[in-house]
Short mmCIF file of C-alpha atoms in Angstrom, two decimals:
data_model
loop_
_atom_site.label_atom_id
_atom_site.label_comp_id
_atom_site.label_asym_id
_atom_site.label_seq_id
_atom_site.Cartn_x
_atom_site.Cartn_y
_atom_site.Cartn_z
CA MET A 924 0.07 -0.36 0.01
CA THR A 925 1.29 3.42 -0.85
CA SER A 926 -0.96 5.53 1.08
CA PRO A 927 -0.10 7.01 4.46
CA THR A 928 -0.69 4.33 7.27
CA ILE A 929 -1.10 5.32 10.85
CA GLU A 930 0.40 2.84 13.91
CA ILE A 931 -2.15 2.50 16.64
CA LYS A 932 -2.23 0.15 19.87
CA THR A 933 -5.38 -2.27 20.09
CA GLU A 934 -6.14 -4.50 22.67
CA PHE A 935 -9.10 -7.18 23.24
CA THR A 936 -10.06 -8.25 26.71
CA GLY A 937 -13.15 -9.37 28.69
CA GLY A 938 -13.29 -12.71 25.96
CA LEU A 939 -12.69 -10.75 22.97
CA GLU A 940 -9.31 -11.80 22.59
CA LEU A 941 -10.75 -15.28 21.92
CA LEU A 942 -11.89 -13.78 18.55
CA PHE A 943 -8.70 -12.56 17.74
CA SER A 944 -6.08 -15.32 17.61
CA ASN A 945 -6.34 -15.69 21.34
CA GLN A 946 -3.92 -12.73 21.73
CA ARG A 947 -4.74 -9.67 23.83
CA LYS A 948 -2.76 -6.98 22.29
CA HIS A 949 -2.01 -6.15 18.53
CA LYS A 950 0.18 -3.50 17.26
CA VAL A 951 -1.69 -2.35 13.92
CA SER A 952 -0.83 -0.06 11.21
CA LEU A 953 -4.26 1.11 9.10
CA PRO A 954 -4.58 3.43 6.12
CA ALA A 955 -4.66 6.80 7.58
CA THR A 956 -7.82 7.79 5.55
CA ASP A 957 -10.75 5.68 4.75
CA LEU A 958 -12.06 5.26 1.16
CA ASN A 959 -13.57 8.39 1.07
CA GLY A 960 -10.49 10.13 1.96
CA GLN A 961 -11.58 11.00 5.23
CA PRO A 962 -9.15 10.50 8.30
CA ALA A 963 -9.45 7.32 9.72
CA ASN A 964 -11.99 7.06 12.72
CA ILE A 965 -13.44 4.32 14.97
CA THR A 966 -15.75 3.34 12.60
CA PHE A 967 -13.19 2.75 9.67
CA LEU A 968 -10.77 0.76 12.37
CA ILE A 969 -13.71 -1.54 13.37
CA GLN A 970 -14.33 -2.38 10.14
CA TRP A 971 -10.63 -2.97 9.13
CA LEU A 972 -10.43 -4.69 12.22
CA CYS A 973 -12.90 -7.03 10.88
CA GLU A 974 -11.40 -7.00 7.30
CA HIS A 975 -7.85 -7.89 8.28
CA LEU A 976 -7.16 -8.84 12.05
CA MET A 977 -10.07 -11.01 12.71
CA LYS A 978 -9.74 -14.39 11.89
CA ASP A 979 -12.95 -15.90 13.54
CA PRO A 980 -15.67 -16.04 11.40
CA ARG A 981 -18.36 -15.09 13.87
CA LYS A 982 -18.14 -11.33 13.00
CA ASP A 983 -21.11 -10.52 14.57
CA MET A 984 -19.59 -11.04 18.19
CA PHE A 985 -17.74 -8.29 17.62
CA VAL A 986 -19.79 -6.07 15.14
CA LEU A 987 -23.40 -5.48 14.47
CA GLU A 988 -24.78 -3.19 12.40
CA GLY A 989 -21.53 -1.44 11.23
CA SER A 990 -20.94 -0.55 15.30
CA VAL A 991 -19.46 -2.74 17.94
CA ARG A 992 -22.26 -5.20 19.61
CA PRO A 993 -23.64 -3.51 22.32
CA GLY A 994 -22.23 -4.77 25.51
CA ILE A 995 -18.71 -4.11 24.02
CA LEU A 996 -17.17 -1.04 25.60
CA VAL A 997 -14.48 0.81 24.03
CA LEU A 998 -11.89 2.79 25.49
CA ILE A 999 -10.03 5.23 23.76
CA ASN A 1000 -6.60 6.21 25.68
CA ASP A 1001 -8.26 4.43 28.65
CA ALA A 1002 -11.54 6.84 28.34
CA ASP A 1003 -14.85 5.58 27.73
CA TRP A 1004 -15.33 6.17 23.97
CA GLU A 1005 -18.57 8.10 24.65
CA LEU A 1006 -16.50 10.76 26.19
CA GLU A 1007 -14.35 11.03 22.78
CA GLY A 1008 -16.99 11.20 20.23
CA GLU A 1009 -17.65 7.68 19.71
CA GLU A 1010 -17.33 6.12 16.12
CA LYS A 1011 -16.71 9.53 14.90
CA TYR A 1012 -13.20 9.89 17.12
CA GLU A 1013 -10.52 10.51 14.35
CA LEU A 1014 -7.36 8.38 15.28
CA GLN A 1015 -4.03 9.67 16.20
CA ALA A 1016 -0.71 7.78 15.59
CA GLY A 1017 -0.03 6.17 18.99
CA ASP A 1018 -3.44 6.01 20.43
CA GLU A 1019 -4.29 2.95 22.64
CA ILE A 1020 -7.83 1.71 21.76
CA VAL A 1021 -9.15 -1.40 24.21
CA PHE A 1022 -12.14 -3.45 23.54
CA VAL A 1023 -13.70 -5.30 26.56
CA SER A 1024 -16.53 -7.25 26.36
CA THR A 1025 -19.01 -7.38 29.13
CA LEU A 1026 -20.87 -10.32 27.58
CA HIS A 1027 -18.68 -13.15 28.72
CA GLY A 1028 -19.27 -15.12 31.81
CA GLY A 1029 -16.30 -16.71 34.24
CA MET B 1452 -12.93 16.81 20.96
CA ALA B 1453 -11.70 18.69 24.32
CA PRO B 1454 -11.04 16.59 27.06
CA HIS B 1455 -13.84 16.58 30.15
CA VAL B 1456 -12.52 17.17 33.37
CA CYS B 1457 -13.81 15.15 36.22
CA GLU B 1458 -16.80 16.48 37.95
CA ILE B 1459 -15.78 15.39 41.25
CA CYS B 1460 -12.22 16.15 41.36
CA GLN B 1461 -12.49 19.05 38.90
CA THR B 1462 -8.76 18.31 37.70
CA ALA B 1463 -7.98 15.22 36.55
CA ARG B 1464 -9.48 14.11 32.73
CA ALA B 1465 -12.63 12.34 32.92
CA GLN B 1466 -12.70 8.74 31.69
CA ILE B 1467 -15.89 7.23 32.82
CA LEU B 1468 -19.17 8.11 31.62
CA ARG B 1469 -21.62 6.82 34.03
CA PRO B 1470 -24.54 4.93 32.49
CA LYS B 1471 -26.67 5.80 35.73
CA ASN B 1472 -26.68 9.42 35.53
CA HIS B 1473 -24.33 10.45 32.83
CA ALA B 1474 -21.93 12.05 35.47
CA ARG B 1475 -18.04 12.33 33.39
CA ILE B 1476 -15.45 11.44 36.19
CA CYS B 1477 -11.71 10.22 36.24
CA ALA B 1478 -10.57 6.67 37.12
CA PRO B 1479 -9.64 7.19 40.80
CA CYS B 1480 -13.10 8.82 41.66
CA PHE B 1481 -14.72 6.39 39.86
CA ILE B 1482 -13.36 3.58 41.95
CA SER B 1483 -13.73 5.45 45.22
CA THR B 1484 -17.59 6.25 44.25
CA PHE B 1485 -17.95 2.78 43.08
CA GLU B 1486 -16.88 1.22 46.37
CA ALA B 1487 -18.72 3.78 48.40
CA GLU B 1488 -21.76 2.95 46.53
CA VAL B 1489 -21.52 -0.71 47.33
CA ALA B 1490 -20.64 0.06 50.68
CA GLU B 1491 -24.11 2.27 50.92
CA THR B 1492 -25.77 -0.75 49.46
CA ILE B 1493 -24.81 -3.09 52.00
CA MET B 1494 -25.13 -0.92 55.26
CA SER B 1495 -28.30 0.56 54.11
CA THR B 1496 -30.01 -3.25 53.81
CA GLU B 1497 -27.81 -4.28 56.96
CA LEU B 1498 -26.87 -7.08 54.78
CA PHE B 1499 -24.14 -8.53 56.96
CA GLN B 1500 -23.78 -8.96 60.68
CA PRO B 1501 -20.60 -8.16 62.32
CA GLY B 1502 -18.22 -10.70 62.51
CA GLU B 1503 -20.53 -12.79 59.74
CA LYS B 1504 -18.82 -15.50 58.17
CA VAL B 1505 -19.40 -15.01 54.26
CA ALA B 1506 -18.52 -17.10 51.64
CA ILE B 1507 -18.27 -15.18 48.19
CA GLY B 1508 -19.49 -17.64 45.31
CA ALA B 1509 -16.23 -17.22 43.36
CA SER B 1510 -15.68 -18.38 39.35
CA GLY B 1511 -12.81 -16.33 38.62
CA GLY B 1512 -15.07 -14.10 36.28
CA LYS B 1513 -15.41 -10.99 36.05
CA ASP B 1514 -18.19 -10.10 38.55
CA SER B 1515 -16.94 -12.69 41.55
CA THR B 1516 -13.23 -11.21 40.99
CA VAL B 1517 -14.87 -7.62 41.47
CA LEU B 1518 -17.37 -8.68 44.34
CA ALA B 1519 -14.42 -10.24 46.17
CA SER B 1520 -11.69 -7.29 45.68
CA VAL B 1521 -14.64 -4.71 46.68
CA LEU B 1522 -15.69 -6.74 50.14
CA LYS B 1523 -12.21 -7.65 51.03
CA THR B 1524 -11.37 -3.73 50.49
CA LEU B 1525 -14.51 -2.57 52.12
CA ASN B 1526 -14.42 -5.10 55.17
CA ASP B 1527 -10.79 -3.65 55.96
CA ARG B 1528 -11.82 -0.06 55.66
CA HIS B 1529 -14.91 -0.35 57.41
CA ASP B 1530 -13.79 -2.76 59.77
CA TRP B 1531 -16.86 -4.68 59.27
CA LYS B 1532 -15.01 -7.66 60.66
CA LEU B 1533 -16.41 -10.26 58.19
CA ASP B 1534 -14.85 -13.34 57.90
CA LEU B 1535 -14.61 -13.76 54.32
CA VAL B 1536 -14.07 -16.87 52.39
CA LEU B 1537 -13.87 -17.89 48.52
CA LEU B 1538 -16.14 -20.80 47.47
CA SER B 1539 -15.54 -22.21 43.95
CA ILE B 1540 -17.48 -24.73 42.60
CA ASP B 1541 -15.73 -27.18 40.06
CA GLU B 1542 -18.27 -28.34 37.95
CA GLY B 1543 -16.07 -30.72 36.08
CA ILE B 1544 -15.69 -29.34 32.59
CA THR B 1545 -12.09 -29.57 31.30
CA GLY B 1546 -10.66 -26.51 29.42
CA TYR B 1547 -13.44 -24.31 31.27
CA ARG B 1548 -13.73 -24.58 34.87
CA ASP B 1549 -9.77 -25.75 35.34
CA HIS B 1550 -8.61 -22.60 33.65
CA SER B 1551 -10.85 -20.26 35.58
CA LEU B 1552 -10.22 -22.19 38.86
CA GLU B 1553 -6.47 -20.90 38.55
CA ALA B 1554 -7.68 -17.23 38.35
CA VAL B 1555 -9.52 -17.92 41.72
CA LYS B 1556 -6.67 -19.43 43.18
CA ARG B 1557 -4.60 -16.32 42.37
CA HIS B 1558 -6.93 -14.44 43.97
CA SER B 1559 -6.88 -16.30 46.93
CA ALA B 1560 -3.15 -15.33 47.16
CA ALA B 1561 -3.75 -11.61 46.25
CA TYR B 1562 -6.41 -11.09 48.55
CA ASP B 1563 -5.43 -13.16 51.23
CA LEU B 1564 -8.56 -14.98 51.55
CA PRO B 1565 -9.18 -18.99 52.02
CA LEU B 1566 -10.30 -20.62 49.31
CA LYS B 1567 -12.63 -23.80 48.97
CA ILE B 1568 -13.04 -25.89 46.08
CA VAL B 1569 -16.09 -28.17 46.04
CA SER B 1570 -16.63 -30.52 43.10
CA TYR B 1571 -19.51 -31.96 41.45
CA GLN B 1572 -17.35 -34.98 41.03
CA GLU B 1573 -16.98 -35.21 45.28
CA LEU B 1574 -20.92 -34.45 45.45
CA TYR B 1575 -22.72 -36.22 43.32
CA GLY B 1576 -20.03 -38.76 41.76
CA TRP B 1577 -20.52 -36.96 38.47
CA SER B 1578 -18.28 -34.46 36.41
CA MET B 1579 -20.21 -32.45 34.00
CA ASP B 1580 -17.90 -33.84 31.53
CA GLN B 1581 -19.45 -37.25 32.36
CA VAL B 1582 -22.72 -36.02 32.39
CA VAL B 1583 -22.72 -34.37 29.03
CA ALA B 1584 -21.05 -37.92 27.69
CA GLN B 1585 -24.13 -39.35 28.71
CA ILE B 1586 -26.64 -37.31 28.23
CA GLY B 1587 -25.43 -35.19 25.36
CA LYS B 1588 -24.46 -31.59 25.17
CA LYS B 1589 -28.36 -30.58 24.96
CA GLY B 1590 -29.79 -30.09 28.24
CA ASN B 1591 -27.05 -30.26 30.55
CA CYS B 1592 -27.12 -26.77 31.96
CA THR B 1593 -30.30 -28.39 34.32
CA TYR B 1594 -28.41 -30.50 35.40
CA CYS B 1595 -25.30 -28.12 36.14
CA GLY B 1596 -27.84 -25.41 37.34
CA VAL B 1597 -29.46 -28.07 40.03
CA PHE B 1598 -26.16 -29.41 41.12
CA ARG B 1599 -24.77 -25.95 41.66
CA ARG B 1600 -27.18 -24.55 43.81
CA GLN B 1601 -26.71 -27.53 45.87
CA ALA B 1602 -23.13 -27.03 45.91
CA LEU B 1603 -22.84 -24.09 46.99
CA ASP B 1604 -24.87 -24.45 49.78
CA ARG B 1605 -23.19 -27.49 50.87
CA GLY B 1606 -19.81 -26.21 50.31
CA ALA B 1607 -20.54 -23.20 52.65
CA ALA B 1608 -22.05 -25.38 55.34
CA MET B 1609 -18.58 -27.77 54.66
CA LEU B 1610 -17.19 -24.21 55.58
CA GLY B 1611 -19.29 -23.13 58.28
CA VAL B 1612 -20.44 -20.39 57.01
CA GLY B 1613 -24.49 -19.35 56.48
CA HIS B 1614 -24.34 -16.66 54.02
CA VAL B 1615 -23.13 -16.61 50.42
CA VAL B 1616 -22.79 -13.97 48.42
CA THR B 1617 -22.74 -13.79 44.46
CA GLY B 1618 -21.69 -11.37 41.73
CA HIS B 1619 -25.10 -10.95 40.07
CA ASN B 1620 -25.31 -7.53 39.01
CA ALA B 1621 -28.09 -4.82 37.85
CA ASP B 1622 -27.72 -6.30 34.26
CA ASP B 1623 -28.41 -9.74 35.39
CA VAL B 1624 -31.31 -8.60 37.47
CA ALA B 1625 -32.55 -6.88 35.07
CA GLU B 1626 -32.33 -9.72 32.33
CA THR B 1627 -33.97 -11.94 34.85
CA VAL B 1628 -36.71 -9.48 35.54
CA LEU B 1629 -37.39 -9.33 31.40
CA MET B 1630 -37.75 -12.68 31.30
CA ASN B 1631 -39.82 -13.39 34.30
CA LEU B 1632 -42.06 -11.03 32.53
CA LEU B 1633 -41.71 -12.27 29.43
CA ARG B 1634 -42.92 -15.83 30.65
CA GLY B 1635 -45.59 -14.35 32.62
CA ASP B 1636 -43.76 -15.64 35.77
CA LEU B 1637 -44.29 -12.57 38.06
CA PRO B 1638 -44.33 -14.58 41.45
CA ARG B 1639 -40.91 -15.21 40.59
CA LEU B 1640 -39.81 -11.83 40.55
CA SER B 1641 -39.16 -11.01 44.19
CA ARG B 1642 -36.54 -13.86 44.44
CA ALA B 1643 -35.13 -12.09 41.45
CA THR B 1644 -35.17 -8.61 43.13
CA ASN B 1645 -34.31 -9.52 46.57
CA ILE B 1646 -30.77 -8.52 47.61
CA LEU B 1647 -30.85 -11.26 50.16
CA THR B 1648 -32.99 -14.36 50.42
CA HIS B 1649 -33.31 -17.49 52.54
CA THR B 1650 -34.77 -20.61 53.28
CA PRO B 1651 -37.63 -21.12 56.16
CA SER B 1652 -35.48 -23.07 57.97
CA ALA B 1653 -32.61 -20.48 57.83
CA ALA B 1654 -35.16 -17.93 59.26
CA LYS B 1655 -35.31 -19.54 62.12
CA ALA B 1656 -31.67 -20.09 62.60
CA THR B 1657 -30.59 -16.57 61.92
CA ALA B 1658 -29.23 -15.79 65.35
CA ASP B 1659 -26.87 -19.27 65.00
CA SER B 1660 -25.61 -17.99 61.58
CA CYS B 1661 -22.37 -17.27 63.20
CA SER B 1662 -21.93 -20.34 64.89
CA GLN B 1663 -19.71 -23.17 63.59
CA GLU B 1664 -22.80 -25.47 63.14
CA VAL B 1665 -24.36 -24.64 59.67
CA SER B 1666 -26.82 -26.91 58.05
CA PHE B 1667 -26.44 -26.85 54.13
CA THR B 1668 -30.37 -26.01 54.04
CA ASP B 1669 -29.54 -22.93 56.16
CA VAL B 1670 -27.99 -20.64 53.96
CA LYS B 1671 -28.73 -17.05 52.98
CA ARG B 1672 -27.62 -15.78 49.75
CA SER B 1673 -27.44 -12.33 48.58
CA LYS B 1674 -26.07 -9.99 45.72
CA PRO B 1675 -24.47 -7.14 46.93
CA LEU B 1676 -23.47 -5.76 43.36
CA MET B 1677 -27.51 -5.88 42.21
CA TYR B 1678 -27.31 -2.12 41.75
CA ALA B 1679 -24.06 -1.86 39.96
CA TYR B 1680 -23.96 -1.78 35.93
CA GLU B 1681 -22.05 -4.73 34.58
CA LYS B 1682 -20.41 -2.12 32.76
CA GLU B 1683 -18.90 -0.19 35.53
CA ILE B 1684 -17.85 -3.85 36.97
CA VAL B 1685 -16.03 -4.33 33.63
CA LEU B 1686 -14.65 -0.75 34.00
CA TYR B 1687 -13.75 -1.16 37.88
CA ALA B 1688 -11.77 -4.29 36.87
CA HIS B 1689 -10.20 -2.62 34.27
CA HIS B 1690 -9.06 0.30 35.77
CA LYS B 1691 -8.00 -1.44 39.12
CA LYS B 1692 -6.19 -3.95 36.86
CA LEU B 1693 -7.80 -7.01 38.46
CA ASP B 1694 -6.77 -10.24 36.87
CA TYR B 1695 -10.09 -11.97 35.78
CA PHE B 1696 -11.01 -15.00 33.71
CA SER B 1697 -13.47 -14.71 30.81
CA THR B 1698 -14.83 -17.40 28.37
CA GLU B 1699 -18.14 -18.88 27.77
CA CYS B 1700 -18.90 -22.37 29.01
CA ILE B 1701 -17.76 -24.97 26.31
CA TYR B 1702 -21.43 -26.55 26.53
CA SER B 1703 -24.78 -25.27 25.40
CA PRO B 1704 -25.71 -21.89 25.89
CA GLU B 1705 -28.99 -20.47 27.15
CA ALA B 1706 -30.74 -19.06 23.95
CA PHE B 1707 -33.59 -17.36 25.89
CA ARG B 1708 -31.68 -15.29 28.44
CA GLY B 1709 -29.26 -14.60 25.19
CA SER B 1710 -31.89 -12.92 23.80
CA ALA B 1711 -33.08 -11.09 27.09
CA ARG B 1712 -29.53 -9.71 27.46
CA THR B 1713 -29.16 -8.76 24.08
CA LEU B 1714 -32.25 -6.59 24.67
CA ILE B 1715 -30.92 -5.15 27.59
CA LYS B 1716 -27.73 -4.09 25.62
CA ASN B 1717 -29.22 -2.70 23.10
CA LEU B 1718 -31.47 -0.52 25.36
CA GLU B 1719 -28.78 0.40 27.24
CA ARG B 1720 -26.97 2.18 24.22
CA ILE B 1721 -30.07 3.97 23.61
CA ARG B 1722 -30.92 5.02 27.48
CA PRO B 1723 -28.49 3.64 29.91
CA GLU B 1724 -31.07 4.38 32.67
CA SER B 1725 -33.17 1.65 31.59
CA ILE B 1726 -31.36 -1.36 33.02
CA LEU B 1727 -31.47 0.14 36.74
CA ASP B 1728 -35.32 1.37 36.15
CA VAL B 1729 -35.92 -2.22 35.03
CA VAL B 1730 -34.98 -3.64 38.46
CA ARG B 1731 -36.72 -0.88 40.02
CA SER B 1732 -39.70 -1.69 38.23
CA GLY B 1733 -39.11 -5.42 39.07
CA ILE B 1734 -38.81 -4.50 42.96
CA ASP B 1735 -42.04 -2.72 42.51
CA MET B 1736 -43.73 -5.43 40.53
CA ALA B 1737 -42.87 -7.98 43.06
CA LYS B 1738 -44.70 -6.08 45.74
CA LEU B 1739 -48.13 -6.19 43.40
CA VAL B 1740 -47.81 -9.68 43.43
CA PRO B 1741 -50.42 -11.63 44.76
CA GLY B 1742 -49.18 -14.35 47.23
CA GLY B 1743 -46.09 -12.13 48.03
CA ASP B 1744 -46.41 -12.47 51.56
CA ILE B 1745 -44.38 -15.82 50.80
CA ASN B 1746 -41.76 -13.93 48.70
CA CYS B 1747 -41.42 -10.37 49.02
CA GLN B 1748 -41.24 -9.37 52.60
CA GLY B 1749 -37.97 -8.05 52.34
CA SER B 1750 -39.20 -5.75 49.42
CA CYS B 1751 -42.56 -5.08 50.56
CA SER B 1752 -42.05 -4.19 54.47
CA SER B 1753 -38.63 -2.76 54.41
CA ASN B 1754 -34.92 -3.93 52.92
CA LYS B 1755 -33.94 -4.64 56.03
CA LYS B 1756 -36.02 -7.47 56.62
CA GLN B 1757 -34.58 -10.55 55.22
CA THR B 1758 -36.72 -12.62 53.04
CA VAL B 1759 -37.87 -15.84 53.23
CA ALA B 1760 -37.66 -17.32 49.72
CA ALA B 1761 -40.85 -19.39 49.08
CA ASN B 1762 -39.38 -22.86 49.10
CA ALA B 1763 -36.39 -24.55 48.17
CA ASP B 1764 -37.40 -26.33 45.44
CA ASN B 1765 -38.39 -23.38 43.85
CA GLU B 1766 -34.65 -21.96 44.37
CA GLU B 1767 -33.11 -24.63 43.37
CA GLU B 1768 -34.97 -24.64 39.90
CA ALA B 1769 -34.64 -20.83 39.87
CA GLU B 1770 -30.78 -21.15 40.17
CA GLY B 1771 -30.48 -23.56 37.19
CA GLY B 1772 -28.22 -22.75 34.25
CA CYS B 1773 -25.67 -21.17 33.53
CA GLY B 1774 -25.13 -20.13 29.81
CA SER B 1775 -24.12 -16.07 29.42
CA SER B 1776 -24.15 -15.60 33.27
CA ASN B 1777 -22.44 -18.93 33.79
CA GLY B 1778 -19.95 -19.64 36.43
CA LYS B 1779 -21.23 -17.00 38.30
CA GLU B 1780 -23.22 -19.37 40.19
CA SER B 1781 -25.99 -17.71 38.36
CA GLY B 1782 -29.70 -17.48 39.14
CA GLY B 1783 -30.25 -18.61 35.89
CA GLU B 1784 -34.14 -18.64 35.89
CA MET B 1785 -33.11 -18.92 32.40
CA ALA B 1786 -32.58 -22.67 32.81
CA GLN B 1787 -36.47 -23.14 33.88
CA MET B 1788 -37.19 -21.81 30.44
CA GLU B 1789 -34.93 -23.90 28.68
CA LEU B 1790 -36.02 -26.82 30.65
CA LYS B 1791 -39.53 -26.37 29.67
CA LEU B 1792 -38.42 -25.76 26.25
CA GLN B 1793 -36.43 -29.29 26.21
CA GLN B 1794 -39.54 -30.74 27.91
CA ASP B 1795 -41.94 -29.40 25.28
CA GLU B 1796 -39.68 -30.68 22.36
CA LEU B 1797 -39.06 -33.87 24.01
CA ALA B 1798 -42.96 -34.74 24.57
CA GLU B 1799 -43.46 -33.62 21.05
CA THR B 1800 -40.67 -35.89 19.89
CA SER B 1801 -42.15 -38.77 22.25
CA GLY B 1802 -45.82 -38.28 21.33
CA MET B 1803 -45.86 -37.16 25.05
CA GLU B 1804 -48.45 -34.62 26.13
CA THR B 1805 -47.08 -31.43 26.94
CA GLU B 1806 -47.65 -29.19 29.85
CA ILE B 1807 -50.29 -26.91 28.75
CA LYS B 1808 -53.09 -27.12 30.89
CA LEU B 1809 -53.33 -26.31 34.25
CA PRO B 1810 -55.31 -28.26 36.56
CA ALA B 1811 -58.30 -25.87 36.69
CA LYS B 1812 -59.61 -26.15 39.86
CA VAL B 1813 -56.62 -25.68 41.83
CA THR B 1814 -55.14 -22.86 40.57
CA GLN B 1815 -58.33 -21.17 40.27
CA ALA B 1816 -58.94 -21.66 43.99
CA ALA B 1817 -55.64 -20.11 44.63
CA ASN B 1818 -55.76 -17.12 42.75
CA LYS B 1819 -59.10 -16.75 44.31
CA SER B 1820 -57.89 -16.90 47.44
CA ASP B 1821 -55.08 -14.74 46.82
CA LEU B 1822 -57.02 -11.90 44.79
CA SER B 1823 -59.59 -11.90 47.58
CA GLN B 1824 -56.38 -10.83 49.59
CA ASN B 1825 -55.01 -8.51 47.33
CA THR B 1826 -58.60 -6.74 46.37
CA ALA B 1827 -59.15 -6.62 50.35
CA SER B 1828 -56.25 -4.80 51.05
CA THR B 1829 -55.57 -2.81 47.90
CA GLY B 1830 -58.97 -2.56 46.50
CA MET B 1831 -57.88 -3.11 43.11
CA SER B 1832 -57.23 -5.65 40.20
CA SER B 1833 -59.43 -8.18 39.12
CA ILE B 1834 -57.07 -9.81 37.12
CA PRO B 1835 -56.66 -13.25 37.57
CA ILE B 1836 -52.34 -12.96 38.15
CA ARG B 1837 -51.32 -16.58 38.60
CA THR B 1838 -49.25 -17.45 41.48
CA LYS B 1839 -46.70 -20.07 41.85
CA GLN B 1840 -46.91 -22.53 38.96
CA THR B 1841 -46.37 -25.93 38.17
CA LYS B 1842 -43.13 -26.30 36.62
CA SER B 1843 -42.52 -29.98 37.22
CA LEU B 1844 -41.16 -32.62 34.88
CA GLY B 1845 -44.22 -33.88 32.98
CA LYS B 1846 -46.10 -34.34 35.82
CA PRO B 1847 -48.10 -31.07 36.20
CA GLU B 1848 -50.60 -32.31 38.60
CA ARG B 1849 -47.96 -33.07 41.20
CA ASN B 1850 -47.13 -29.94 42.41
CA VAL B 1851 -49.74 -27.31 41.25
CA ALA B 1852 -49.03 -24.61 43.59
CA PRO B 1853 -51.04 -23.48 46.48
CA PRO B 1854 -50.12 -20.10 47.63
CA LYS B 1855 -47.81 -21.56 50.35
CA GLN B 1856 -46.03 -24.87 49.32
CA LYS B 1857 -45.12 -27.33 51.96
CA LEU B 1858 -41.72 -27.51 52.41
CA GLY B 1859 -39.99 -30.51 53.66
CA GLN B 1860 -36.32 -32.55 52.96
CA CYS B 1861 -35.50 -35.07 50.61
CA GLU B 1862 -35.77 -38.07 51.81
CA ARG B 1863 -32.36 -39.18 50.55
CA CYS B 1864 -30.07 -36.24 50.78
CA GLY B 1865 -31.97 -34.26 53.07
CA TYR B 1866 -31.83 -31.08 51.16
CA LEU B 1867 -34.52 -28.80 51.22
CA SER B 1868 -37.88 -29.74 48.82
CA SER B 1869 -41.30 -29.81 48.11
CA GLN B 1870 -40.79 -33.20 46.91
CA ALA B 1871 -40.25 -36.25 48.54
CA ILE B 1872 -37.10 -36.65 46.78
CA CYS B 1873 -35.56 -33.48 45.51
CA LYS B 1874 -34.63 -32.39 41.81
CA ALA B 1875 -31.01 -33.26 42.04
CA CYS B 1876 -31.77 -36.84 43.58
CA VAL B 1877 -33.97 -37.34 40.70
CA LEU B 1878 -31.93 -36.08 38.17
CA LEU B 1879 -28.64 -38.50 40.02
CA GLU B 1880 -31.14 -41.59 39.89
CA GLY B 1881 -31.74 -40.74 35.91
CA LEU B 1882 -27.92 -40.62 35.40
CA ASN B 1883 -27.10 -43.53 37.48
CA LYS B 1884 -29.96 -45.79 35.78
CA ALA B 1885 -28.16 -44.61 32.65
CA ARG B 1886 -31.40 -42.80 31.72
CA PRO B 1887 -31.29 -39.98 29.34
CA ARG B 1888 -33.66 -37.80 30.67
CA THR B 1889 -36.00 -37.27 33.57
CA GLY B 1890 -38.97 -36.52 31.63
CA ILE B 1891 -39.58 -39.70 30.77
CA GLU B 1892 -39.37 -41.08 34.15
CA VAL B 1893 -42.49 -41.70 36.04
CA GLY B 1894 -41.28 -41.91 39.60
CA GLY B 1895 -44.47 -42.04 41.71
CA ASN B 1896 -43.67 -40.23 44.68
CA PRO B 1897 -45.98 -37.12 44.87
CA GLY B 1898 -44.49 -34.52 47.42
#
């Protein structure tokens, strides 16, 4: 890929790691802009993760109707994503995005 | 987006948006607020007596991990002098429970709390792996749920503990309230919504709850986190960096609870207050249910009063199942529904009659007496709200519930039961006779 990319850290916990090769932390490098040339935001990240990082076929355990499945918490640099603009938050290089499932039992 | 500032300390960056009131607060303020609220719940309901021995039903999952951590913290902070122990059930599910028990062992060391593990194998002679090998993956949740209920009580009794706390959170309770509504089972609401339940024999023996002599029929149950959002429990664990284990049970999931759960989570996204509102509605509705005299003394009169659960059989049933809330020694009323579905299916396939008709006379009589009571006191409602319905296995007539069921003890194991033989013993007998399901069994032992 020739287009510029940004590097961020992602983490999957609370059972979500099971969907991502049983590995909690993944450094990812994704295109800095989406297909429409807009800066990469959380919506784009989720879609990108689904297509490029998630090997598990059960996509609906992570994504429903274009957003994360209700019951999965998203933390942007350790703060609730609701405080940061949710899907519209524009990713910055070095950001840490954590996805935590509340849906799994013990 | 400009960062928000914590509404409490006014200095740090806000990291948490509280679902209950939309407050934006920082992680340290969140931790202390969360702990203060659990302490408030415990103190306002006088949940524990000073010096009481309390077993924490510990699965290694998020809820029981947070419960253990918070109780340990509060006990030290407020000098409650509680004698806390961790109590885990080993269902014998390889690849699932063995891993989560490792987490519990780490908690035991980290929080300096003694740990007791009781296994299905030692209690019943059957691990869940063996049960599944015999009956298949379908329907095994029923066994697991019925066995777990007794296992916690028996484990507590072995430890000389008269009070077991579980990690049920507000989302779990809301889920259960919805499920009770969806299947028209209002009488069960009070059990789901009461913070503390215990059995009649325990009521008599309350004074002895600190003594060493605890019968396994005398164990109180409570859920100190029932007003805590699941989101906040997970965030508490995250920000306190608690180590917990999360997975799904490898055996069958509970479809109906799953749907209720999805509904709750969808509602939360649109209006987070909904979860606590459903819990509150459940508490309020429980007060209105006829026959509530046996069920909701706690929530009706005062939260301080301890509640006498209707009967142990109902508890046994109600605690069944695991599914999505698995491992939390869950109140899987859901298992009931699943059980019913299985039975219907089984009945269909085997050409048996399904449990459709309620023995009309008895039920109406029961309703009438309930209603007259109800109308007399409130002057309202002539809608026949059903009281405890029969949930028995293919033998509806047997335990059609009058408002108060007679509670006895199982002839075989001595566990509380409204039947001559408790459900666990019936299931075990089936297993031991290598019969696949109890639904087929006609074991004439009317309670």
